[in-house]
Short mmCIF file of C-alpha atoms and ligand atoms in Angstrom, two decimals:
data_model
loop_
_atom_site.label_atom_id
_atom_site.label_comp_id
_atom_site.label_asym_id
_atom_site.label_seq_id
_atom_site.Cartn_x
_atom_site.Cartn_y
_atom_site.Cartn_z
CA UNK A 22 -11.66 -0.31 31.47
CA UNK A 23 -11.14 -4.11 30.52
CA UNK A 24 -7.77 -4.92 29.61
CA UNK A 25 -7.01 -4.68 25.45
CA UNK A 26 -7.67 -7.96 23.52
CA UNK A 27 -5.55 -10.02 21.57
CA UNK A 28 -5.63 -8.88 17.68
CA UNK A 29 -4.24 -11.49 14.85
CA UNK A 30 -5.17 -11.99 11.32
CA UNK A 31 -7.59 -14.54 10.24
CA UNK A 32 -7.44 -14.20 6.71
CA UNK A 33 -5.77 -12.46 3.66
CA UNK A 34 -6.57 -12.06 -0.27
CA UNK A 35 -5.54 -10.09 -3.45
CA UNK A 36 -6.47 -8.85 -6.59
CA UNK A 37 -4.19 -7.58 -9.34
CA UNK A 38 -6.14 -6.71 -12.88
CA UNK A 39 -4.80 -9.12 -16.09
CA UNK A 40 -3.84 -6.49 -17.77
CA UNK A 41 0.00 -6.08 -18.28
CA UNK A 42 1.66 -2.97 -19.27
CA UNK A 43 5.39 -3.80 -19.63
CA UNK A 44 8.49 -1.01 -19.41
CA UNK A 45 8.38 -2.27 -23.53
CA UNK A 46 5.11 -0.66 -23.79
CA UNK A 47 5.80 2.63 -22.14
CA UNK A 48 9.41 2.87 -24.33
CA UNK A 49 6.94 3.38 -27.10
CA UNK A 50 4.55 6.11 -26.38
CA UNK A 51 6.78 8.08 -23.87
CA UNK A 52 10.79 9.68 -23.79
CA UNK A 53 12.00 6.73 -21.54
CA UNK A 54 13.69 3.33 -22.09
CA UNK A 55 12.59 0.15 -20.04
CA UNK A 56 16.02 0.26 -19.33
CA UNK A 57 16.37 3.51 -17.38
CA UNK A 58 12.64 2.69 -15.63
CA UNK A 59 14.13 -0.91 -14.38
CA UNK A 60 17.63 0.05 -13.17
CA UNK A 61 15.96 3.63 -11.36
CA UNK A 62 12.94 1.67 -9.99
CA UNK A 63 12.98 -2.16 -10.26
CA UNK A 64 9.96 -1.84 -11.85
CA UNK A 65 9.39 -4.18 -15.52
CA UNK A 66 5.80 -4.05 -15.86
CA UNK A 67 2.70 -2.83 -13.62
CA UNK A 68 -1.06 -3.82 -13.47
CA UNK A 69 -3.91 -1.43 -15.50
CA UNK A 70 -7.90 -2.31 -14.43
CA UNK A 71 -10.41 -2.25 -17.37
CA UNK A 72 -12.39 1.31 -18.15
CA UNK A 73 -15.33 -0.48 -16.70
CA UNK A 74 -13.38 -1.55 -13.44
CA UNK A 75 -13.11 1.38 -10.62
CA UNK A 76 -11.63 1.06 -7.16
CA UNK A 77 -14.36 -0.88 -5.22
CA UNK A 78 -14.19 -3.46 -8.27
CA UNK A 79 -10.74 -4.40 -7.32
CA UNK A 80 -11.41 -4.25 -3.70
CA UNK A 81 -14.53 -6.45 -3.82
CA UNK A 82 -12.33 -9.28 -5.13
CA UNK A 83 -9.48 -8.97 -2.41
CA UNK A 84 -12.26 -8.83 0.49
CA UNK A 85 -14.31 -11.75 -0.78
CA UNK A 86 -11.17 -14.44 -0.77
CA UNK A 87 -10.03 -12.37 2.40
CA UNK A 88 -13.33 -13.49 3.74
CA UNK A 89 -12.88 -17.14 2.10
CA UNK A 90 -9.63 -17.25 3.85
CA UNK A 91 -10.27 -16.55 7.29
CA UNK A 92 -13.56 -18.86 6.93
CA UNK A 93 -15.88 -16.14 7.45
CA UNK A 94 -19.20 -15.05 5.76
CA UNK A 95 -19.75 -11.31 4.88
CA UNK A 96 -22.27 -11.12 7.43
CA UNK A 97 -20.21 -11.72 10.79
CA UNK A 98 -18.07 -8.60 9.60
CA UNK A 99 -18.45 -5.57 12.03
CA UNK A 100 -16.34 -3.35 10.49
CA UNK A 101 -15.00 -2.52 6.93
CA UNK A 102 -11.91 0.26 6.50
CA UNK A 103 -11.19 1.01 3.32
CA UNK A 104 -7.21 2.66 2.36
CA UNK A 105 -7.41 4.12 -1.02
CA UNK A 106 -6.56 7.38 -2.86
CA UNK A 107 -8.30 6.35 -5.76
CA UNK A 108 -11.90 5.59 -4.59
CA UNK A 109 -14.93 5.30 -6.98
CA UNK A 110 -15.95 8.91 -5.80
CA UNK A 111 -15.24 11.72 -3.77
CA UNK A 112 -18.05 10.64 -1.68
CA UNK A 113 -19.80 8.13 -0.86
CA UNK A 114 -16.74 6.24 0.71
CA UNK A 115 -15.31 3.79 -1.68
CA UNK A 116 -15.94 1.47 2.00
CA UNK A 117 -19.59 1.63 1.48
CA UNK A 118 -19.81 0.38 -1.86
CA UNK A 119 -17.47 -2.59 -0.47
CA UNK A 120 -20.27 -3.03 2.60
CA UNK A 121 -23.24 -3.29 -0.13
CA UNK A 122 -21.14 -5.37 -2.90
CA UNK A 123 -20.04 -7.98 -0.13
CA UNK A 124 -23.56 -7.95 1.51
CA UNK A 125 -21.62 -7.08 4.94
CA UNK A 126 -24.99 -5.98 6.67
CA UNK A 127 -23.97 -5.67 9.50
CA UNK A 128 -20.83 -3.93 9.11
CA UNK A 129 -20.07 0.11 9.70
CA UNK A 130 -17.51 1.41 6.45
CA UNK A 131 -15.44 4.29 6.58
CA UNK A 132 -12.32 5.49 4.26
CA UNK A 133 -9.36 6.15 5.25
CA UNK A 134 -6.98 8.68 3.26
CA UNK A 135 -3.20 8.54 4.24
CA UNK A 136 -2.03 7.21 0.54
CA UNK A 137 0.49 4.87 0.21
CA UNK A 138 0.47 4.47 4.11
CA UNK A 139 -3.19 3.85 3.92
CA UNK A 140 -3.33 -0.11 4.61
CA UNK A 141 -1.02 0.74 7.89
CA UNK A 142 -3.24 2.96 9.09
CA UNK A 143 -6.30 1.13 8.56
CA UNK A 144 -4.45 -2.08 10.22
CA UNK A 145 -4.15 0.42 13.28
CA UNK A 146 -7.45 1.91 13.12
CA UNK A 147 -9.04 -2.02 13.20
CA UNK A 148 -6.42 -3.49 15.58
CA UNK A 149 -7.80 -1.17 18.25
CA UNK A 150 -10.97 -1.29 17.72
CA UNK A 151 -10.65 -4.73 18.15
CA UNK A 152 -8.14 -4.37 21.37
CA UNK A 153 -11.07 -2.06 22.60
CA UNK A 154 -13.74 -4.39 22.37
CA UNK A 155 -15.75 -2.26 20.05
CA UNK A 156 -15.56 -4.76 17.02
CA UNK A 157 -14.93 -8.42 16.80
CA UNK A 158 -13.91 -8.99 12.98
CA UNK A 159 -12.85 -6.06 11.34
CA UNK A 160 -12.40 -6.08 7.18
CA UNK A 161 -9.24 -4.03 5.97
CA UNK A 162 -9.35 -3.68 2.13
CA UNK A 163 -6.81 -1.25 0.47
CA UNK A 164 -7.93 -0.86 -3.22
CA UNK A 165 -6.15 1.41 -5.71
CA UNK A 166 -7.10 2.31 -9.47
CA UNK A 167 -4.14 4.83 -9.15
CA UNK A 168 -3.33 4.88 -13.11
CA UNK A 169 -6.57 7.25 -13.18
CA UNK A 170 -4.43 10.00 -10.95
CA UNK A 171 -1.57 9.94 -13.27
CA UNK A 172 -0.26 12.26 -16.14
CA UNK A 173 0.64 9.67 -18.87
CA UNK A 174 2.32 12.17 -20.75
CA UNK A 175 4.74 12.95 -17.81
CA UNK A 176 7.67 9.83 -17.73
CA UNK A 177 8.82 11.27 -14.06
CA UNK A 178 5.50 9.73 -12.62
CA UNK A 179 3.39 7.65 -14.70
CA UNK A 180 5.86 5.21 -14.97
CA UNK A 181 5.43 3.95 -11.06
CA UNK A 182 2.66 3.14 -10.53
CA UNK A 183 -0.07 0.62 -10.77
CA UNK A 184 -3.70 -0.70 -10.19
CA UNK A 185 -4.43 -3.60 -7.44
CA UNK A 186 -5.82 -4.64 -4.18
CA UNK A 187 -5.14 -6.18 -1.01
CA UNK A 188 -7.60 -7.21 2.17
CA UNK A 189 -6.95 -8.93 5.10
CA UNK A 190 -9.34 -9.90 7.74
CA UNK A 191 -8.71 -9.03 11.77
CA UNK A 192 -10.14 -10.93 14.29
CA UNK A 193 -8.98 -11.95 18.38
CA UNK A 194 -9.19 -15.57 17.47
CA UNK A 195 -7.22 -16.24 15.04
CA UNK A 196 -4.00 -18.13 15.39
CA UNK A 197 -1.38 -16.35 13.27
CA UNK A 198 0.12 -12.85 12.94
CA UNK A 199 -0.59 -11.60 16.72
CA UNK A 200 0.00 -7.72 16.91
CA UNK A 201 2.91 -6.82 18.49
CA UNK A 202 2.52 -2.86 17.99
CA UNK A 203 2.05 -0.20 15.67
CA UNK A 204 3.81 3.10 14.51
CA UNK A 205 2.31 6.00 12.94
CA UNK A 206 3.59 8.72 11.78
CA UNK A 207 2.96 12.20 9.73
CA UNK A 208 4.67 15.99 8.74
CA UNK A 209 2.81 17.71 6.34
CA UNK A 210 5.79 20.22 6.28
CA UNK A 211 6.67 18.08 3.18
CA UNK A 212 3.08 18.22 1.81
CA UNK A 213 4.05 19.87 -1.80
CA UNK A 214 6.01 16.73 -2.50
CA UNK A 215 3.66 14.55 -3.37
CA UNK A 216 0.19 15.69 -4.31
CA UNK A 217 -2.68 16.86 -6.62
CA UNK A 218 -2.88 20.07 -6.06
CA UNK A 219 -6.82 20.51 -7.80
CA UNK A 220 -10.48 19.14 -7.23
CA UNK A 221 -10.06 19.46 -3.61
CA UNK A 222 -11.96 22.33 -1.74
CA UNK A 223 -8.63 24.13 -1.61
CA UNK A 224 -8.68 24.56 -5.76
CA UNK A 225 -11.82 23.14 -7.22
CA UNK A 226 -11.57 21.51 -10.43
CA UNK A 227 -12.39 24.08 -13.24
CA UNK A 228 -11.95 23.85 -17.08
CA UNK A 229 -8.09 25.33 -16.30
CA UNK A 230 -7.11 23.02 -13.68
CA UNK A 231 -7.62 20.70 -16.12
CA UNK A 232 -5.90 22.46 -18.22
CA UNK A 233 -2.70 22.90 -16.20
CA UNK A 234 -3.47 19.06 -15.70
CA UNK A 235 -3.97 19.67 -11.75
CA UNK A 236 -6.20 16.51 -10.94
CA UNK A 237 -3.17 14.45 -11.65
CA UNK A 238 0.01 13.20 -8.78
CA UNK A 239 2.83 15.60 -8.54
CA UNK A 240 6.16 14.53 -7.19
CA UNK A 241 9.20 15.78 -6.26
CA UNK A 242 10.82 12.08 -7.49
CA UNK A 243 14.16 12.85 -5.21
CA UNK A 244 12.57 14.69 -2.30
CA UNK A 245 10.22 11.92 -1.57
CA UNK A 246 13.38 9.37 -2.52
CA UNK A 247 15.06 10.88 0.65
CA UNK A 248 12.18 11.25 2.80
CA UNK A 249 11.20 7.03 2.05
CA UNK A 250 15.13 6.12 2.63
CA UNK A 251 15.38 8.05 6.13
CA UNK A 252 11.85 7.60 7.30
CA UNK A 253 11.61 3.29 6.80
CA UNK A 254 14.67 2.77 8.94
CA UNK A 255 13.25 5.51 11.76
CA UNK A 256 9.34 4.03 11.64
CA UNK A 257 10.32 0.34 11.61
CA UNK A 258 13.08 0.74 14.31
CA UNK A 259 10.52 2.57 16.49
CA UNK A 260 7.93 -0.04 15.98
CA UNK A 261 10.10 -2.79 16.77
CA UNK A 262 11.31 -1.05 20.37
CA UNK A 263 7.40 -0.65 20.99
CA UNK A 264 6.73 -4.32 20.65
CA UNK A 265 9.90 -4.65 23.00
CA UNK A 266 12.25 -6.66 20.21
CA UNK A 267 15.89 -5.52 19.02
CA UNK A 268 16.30 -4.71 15.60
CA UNK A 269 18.41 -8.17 15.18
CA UNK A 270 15.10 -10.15 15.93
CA UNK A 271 13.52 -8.97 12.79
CA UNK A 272 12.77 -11.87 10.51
CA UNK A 273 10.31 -10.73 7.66
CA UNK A 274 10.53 -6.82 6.03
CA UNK A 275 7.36 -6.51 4.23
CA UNK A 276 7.71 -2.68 2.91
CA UNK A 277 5.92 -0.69 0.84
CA UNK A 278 6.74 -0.86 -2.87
CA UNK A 279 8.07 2.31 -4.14
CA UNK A 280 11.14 1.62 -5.37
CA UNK A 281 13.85 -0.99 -5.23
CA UNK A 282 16.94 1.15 -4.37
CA UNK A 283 14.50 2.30 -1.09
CA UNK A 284 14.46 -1.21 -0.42
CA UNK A 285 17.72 -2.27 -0.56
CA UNK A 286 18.44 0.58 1.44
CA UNK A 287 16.32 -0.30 4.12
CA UNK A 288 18.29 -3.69 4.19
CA UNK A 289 21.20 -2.25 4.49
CA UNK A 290 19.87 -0.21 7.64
CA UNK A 291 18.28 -3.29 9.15
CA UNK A 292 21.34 -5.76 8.26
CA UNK A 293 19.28 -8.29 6.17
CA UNK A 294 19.68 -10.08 3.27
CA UNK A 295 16.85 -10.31 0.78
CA UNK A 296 15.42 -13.07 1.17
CA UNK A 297 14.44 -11.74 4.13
CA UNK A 298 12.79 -8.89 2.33
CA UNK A 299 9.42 -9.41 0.48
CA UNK A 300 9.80 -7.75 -3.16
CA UNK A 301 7.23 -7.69 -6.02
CA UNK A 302 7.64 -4.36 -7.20
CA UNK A 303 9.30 -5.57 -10.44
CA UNK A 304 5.57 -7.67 -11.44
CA UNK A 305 3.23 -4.34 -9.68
CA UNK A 306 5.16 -1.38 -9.54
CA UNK A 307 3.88 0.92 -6.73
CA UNK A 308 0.25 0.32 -6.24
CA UNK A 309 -0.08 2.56 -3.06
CA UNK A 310 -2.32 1.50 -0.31
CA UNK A 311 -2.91 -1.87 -1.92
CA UNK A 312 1.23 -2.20 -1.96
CA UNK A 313 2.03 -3.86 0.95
CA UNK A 314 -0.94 -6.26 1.97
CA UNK A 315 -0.17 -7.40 -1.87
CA UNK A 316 3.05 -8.31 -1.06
CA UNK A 317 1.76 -9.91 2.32
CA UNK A 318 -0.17 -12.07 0.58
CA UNK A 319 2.03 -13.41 -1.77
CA UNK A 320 5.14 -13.76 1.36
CA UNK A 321 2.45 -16.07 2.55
CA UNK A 322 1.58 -18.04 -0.73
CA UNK A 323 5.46 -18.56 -0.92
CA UNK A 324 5.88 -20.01 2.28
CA UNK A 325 7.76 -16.94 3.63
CA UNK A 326 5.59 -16.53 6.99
CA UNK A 327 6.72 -19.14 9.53
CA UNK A 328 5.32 -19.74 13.19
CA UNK A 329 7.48 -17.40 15.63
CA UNK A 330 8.71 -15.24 13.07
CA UNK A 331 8.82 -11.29 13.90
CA UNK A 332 7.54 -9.46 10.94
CA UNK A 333 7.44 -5.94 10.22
CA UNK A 334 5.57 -4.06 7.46
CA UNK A 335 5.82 -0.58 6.53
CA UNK A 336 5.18 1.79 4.40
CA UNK A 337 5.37 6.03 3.51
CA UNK A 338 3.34 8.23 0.82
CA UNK A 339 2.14 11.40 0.65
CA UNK A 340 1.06 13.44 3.32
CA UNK A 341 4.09 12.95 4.02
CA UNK A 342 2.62 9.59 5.98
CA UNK A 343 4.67 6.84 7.48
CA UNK A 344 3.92 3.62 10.03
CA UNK A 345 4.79 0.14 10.82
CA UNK A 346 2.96 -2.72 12.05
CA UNK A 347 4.91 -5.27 13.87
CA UNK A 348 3.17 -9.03 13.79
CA UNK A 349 4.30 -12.31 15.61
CA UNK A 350 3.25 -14.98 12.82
N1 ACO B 405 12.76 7.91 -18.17
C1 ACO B 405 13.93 8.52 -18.47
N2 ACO B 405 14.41 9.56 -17.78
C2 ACO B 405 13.68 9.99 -16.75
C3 ACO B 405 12.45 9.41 -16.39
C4 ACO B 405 12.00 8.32 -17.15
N3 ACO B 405 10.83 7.67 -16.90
N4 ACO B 405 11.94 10.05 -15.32
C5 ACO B 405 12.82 11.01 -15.00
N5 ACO B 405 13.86 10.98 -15.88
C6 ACO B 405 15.04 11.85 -15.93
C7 ACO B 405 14.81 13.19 -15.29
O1 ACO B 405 14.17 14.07 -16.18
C8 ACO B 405 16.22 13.61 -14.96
O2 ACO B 405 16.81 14.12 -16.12
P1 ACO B 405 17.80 15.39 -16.03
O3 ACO B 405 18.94 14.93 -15.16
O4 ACO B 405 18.16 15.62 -17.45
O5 ACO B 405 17.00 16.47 -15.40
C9 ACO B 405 16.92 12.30 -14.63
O6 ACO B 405 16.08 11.25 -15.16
C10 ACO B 405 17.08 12.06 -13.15
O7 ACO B 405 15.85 12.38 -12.50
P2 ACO B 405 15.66 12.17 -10.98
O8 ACO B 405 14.26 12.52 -10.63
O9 ACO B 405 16.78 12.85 -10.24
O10 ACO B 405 15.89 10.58 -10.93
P3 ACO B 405 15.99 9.66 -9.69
O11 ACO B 405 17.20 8.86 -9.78
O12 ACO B 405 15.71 10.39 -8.41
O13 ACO B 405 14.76 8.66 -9.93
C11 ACO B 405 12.53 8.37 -9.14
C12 ACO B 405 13.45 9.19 -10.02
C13 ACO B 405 12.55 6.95 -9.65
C14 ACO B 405 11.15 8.96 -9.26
C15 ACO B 405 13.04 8.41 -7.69
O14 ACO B 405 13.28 9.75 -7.32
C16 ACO B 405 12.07 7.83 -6.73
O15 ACO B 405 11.82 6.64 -6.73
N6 ACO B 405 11.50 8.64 -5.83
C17 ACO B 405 10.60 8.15 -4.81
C18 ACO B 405 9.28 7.79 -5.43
C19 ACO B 405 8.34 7.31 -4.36
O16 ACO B 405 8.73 6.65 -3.42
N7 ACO B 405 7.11 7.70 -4.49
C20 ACO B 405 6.17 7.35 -3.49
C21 ACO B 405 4.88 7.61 -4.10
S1 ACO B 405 3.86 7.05 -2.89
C22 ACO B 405 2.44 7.92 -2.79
O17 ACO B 405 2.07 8.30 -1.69
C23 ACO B 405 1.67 8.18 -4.04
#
């Protein structure tokens, strides 16, 4: 077997919906105060898509100014992964509708499903298939309408999360944001954490799941609190030692957006001061799989990616999932 090939990112784009729903606005239909939501979560104000705007919709967007970005056309695209816990439908992948929308003929599409963690794991999945030699420019798009899994009648959830999208294109060629390693990680032994418990195959949706409001995210808020804490410092110190760096050559943290105290945790752990930390979860709240490539994006828009810089991003959901990519820019 030929020796693995050089993965690095070609190109990178977002999409976040216009519409603003501000702490303000949730103070008024729910038992909360934009207070308590901001100094518990960083959050001030999330992202909602239109009715008419599902998953793919958001997606579509992200991938087509990835595309424009990295200076490639649909068509030289080999390979589309799609992260998302909110896809258009159970089935057909939310992936394929990307492949058809984009016109990426001559791309294969698949889903992945590891939530919050799903961009990580799709980076993985398309880094080595392009360190194999099986593809040559591989599409990641992590898409989330993740309002539609939530309870907005129940203040311990709905207030965290949001709608957006993030896509970022791999390729061996390009110059920037070489692979260093990844880190994946997963214990299901936590599994009742964070979940929907119906319209599965385990409990089929029925007129009482619905009911007992089933189809929408569960959490056990502190539970997963504790779980996001521990687990960032663990994943992102084991992904550094894999790509052979100490933890005191980290330059960039771009984690996942779940809540600020988790972050300024995790630079505590990792001895860094913020602005060495890539936040937006006070504009987005948690938008899951689209979380961190969003926040990517907008390190690079800012300026925040420099040549030689070590940067790590990582993130944890349900599952429980965790991993880290590690990325010489
Ligand atoms: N407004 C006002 N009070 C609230 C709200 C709210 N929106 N939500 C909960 N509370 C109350 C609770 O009812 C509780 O009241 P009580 O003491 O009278 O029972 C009190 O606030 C404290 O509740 P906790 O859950 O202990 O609050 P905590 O400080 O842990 O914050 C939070 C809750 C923000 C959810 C925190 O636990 C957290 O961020 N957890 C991790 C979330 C996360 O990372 N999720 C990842 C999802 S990723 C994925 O894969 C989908």
């Amino acid at each position: 077997m030929s020796s693995p090939r050089r993965v690095a990112l070609a190109g990178m784009g977002i999409y976040v919906p216009e519409r603003i729903m501000t702490n303000k606005e949730l103070e008024a239909r729910l038992d909360t105060t934009g207070e308590w939501i901001q100094s518990r979560t960083g959050i001030c104000e999330r992202r909602i898509a239109a009715p008419e705007q599902a998953a793919s919709d958001l997606g579509v967007i992200a991938a087509r100014r990835a595309l424009q970005d990295a200076g490639l056309a649909a068509e030289q695209i080999d390979l589309i992964i799609c992260a998302t816990a909110s896809g258009d439908t159970t089935f057909p992948s939310t992936a394929c509708l990307l492949q058809t929308q984009l016109g990426a003929t001559a791309a294969g599409a698949f889903d992945i499903s590891a939530v919050c963690s799903g961009f990580i794991y799709a980076y993985a999945a398309g880094a080595n298939m392009i360190a194999s030699g099986q593809a040559k420019r591989v599409l990641i798009v992590a898409a989330e309408k993740f309002t539609t899994l939530l309870d907005w009648e129940d203040r311990s959830t709905c207030v965290l999360m949001g709608d957006g999208a993030g896509a970022v294109v791999l390729t061996s060629d390009a110059k920037q944001g070489e692979l260093l390693s990844c880190s994946l990680g997963t214990d299901s032994g936590g599994i009742e954490n964070l979940i929907i418990p119906a319209g599965g195959s385990a409990r089929p949706t029925t007129h009482e799941t619905v009911d007992q409001k089933l189809h929408y995210m569960k959490m056990n808020g502190p539970e997963i609190y504790k779980f996001g804490v521990r687990i960032i410092g663990e994943s992102v110190s084991e992904a550094l030692k894999l790509a052979g760096l100490n933890e005191s050559q980290l330059d960039l943290l771009i984690p996942h957006q779940a809540n600020i105290r988790i972050i300024k945790s995790a630079a505590k752990r990792f001895n860094l001061t913020m602005d060495k930390i890539v936040v937006n979860i006070d504009r987005y709240s948690n938008t899951s799989a689209a979380s961190v490539p969003i926040a990517l994006a907008e390190a690079k828009e800012q300026g925040r990616l420099r040549p030689g810089m070590h940067v790590a991003m990582v993130a944890f959901g349900a599952g429980l999932t965790w991993g880290t990519v590690v990325l010489r820019w």
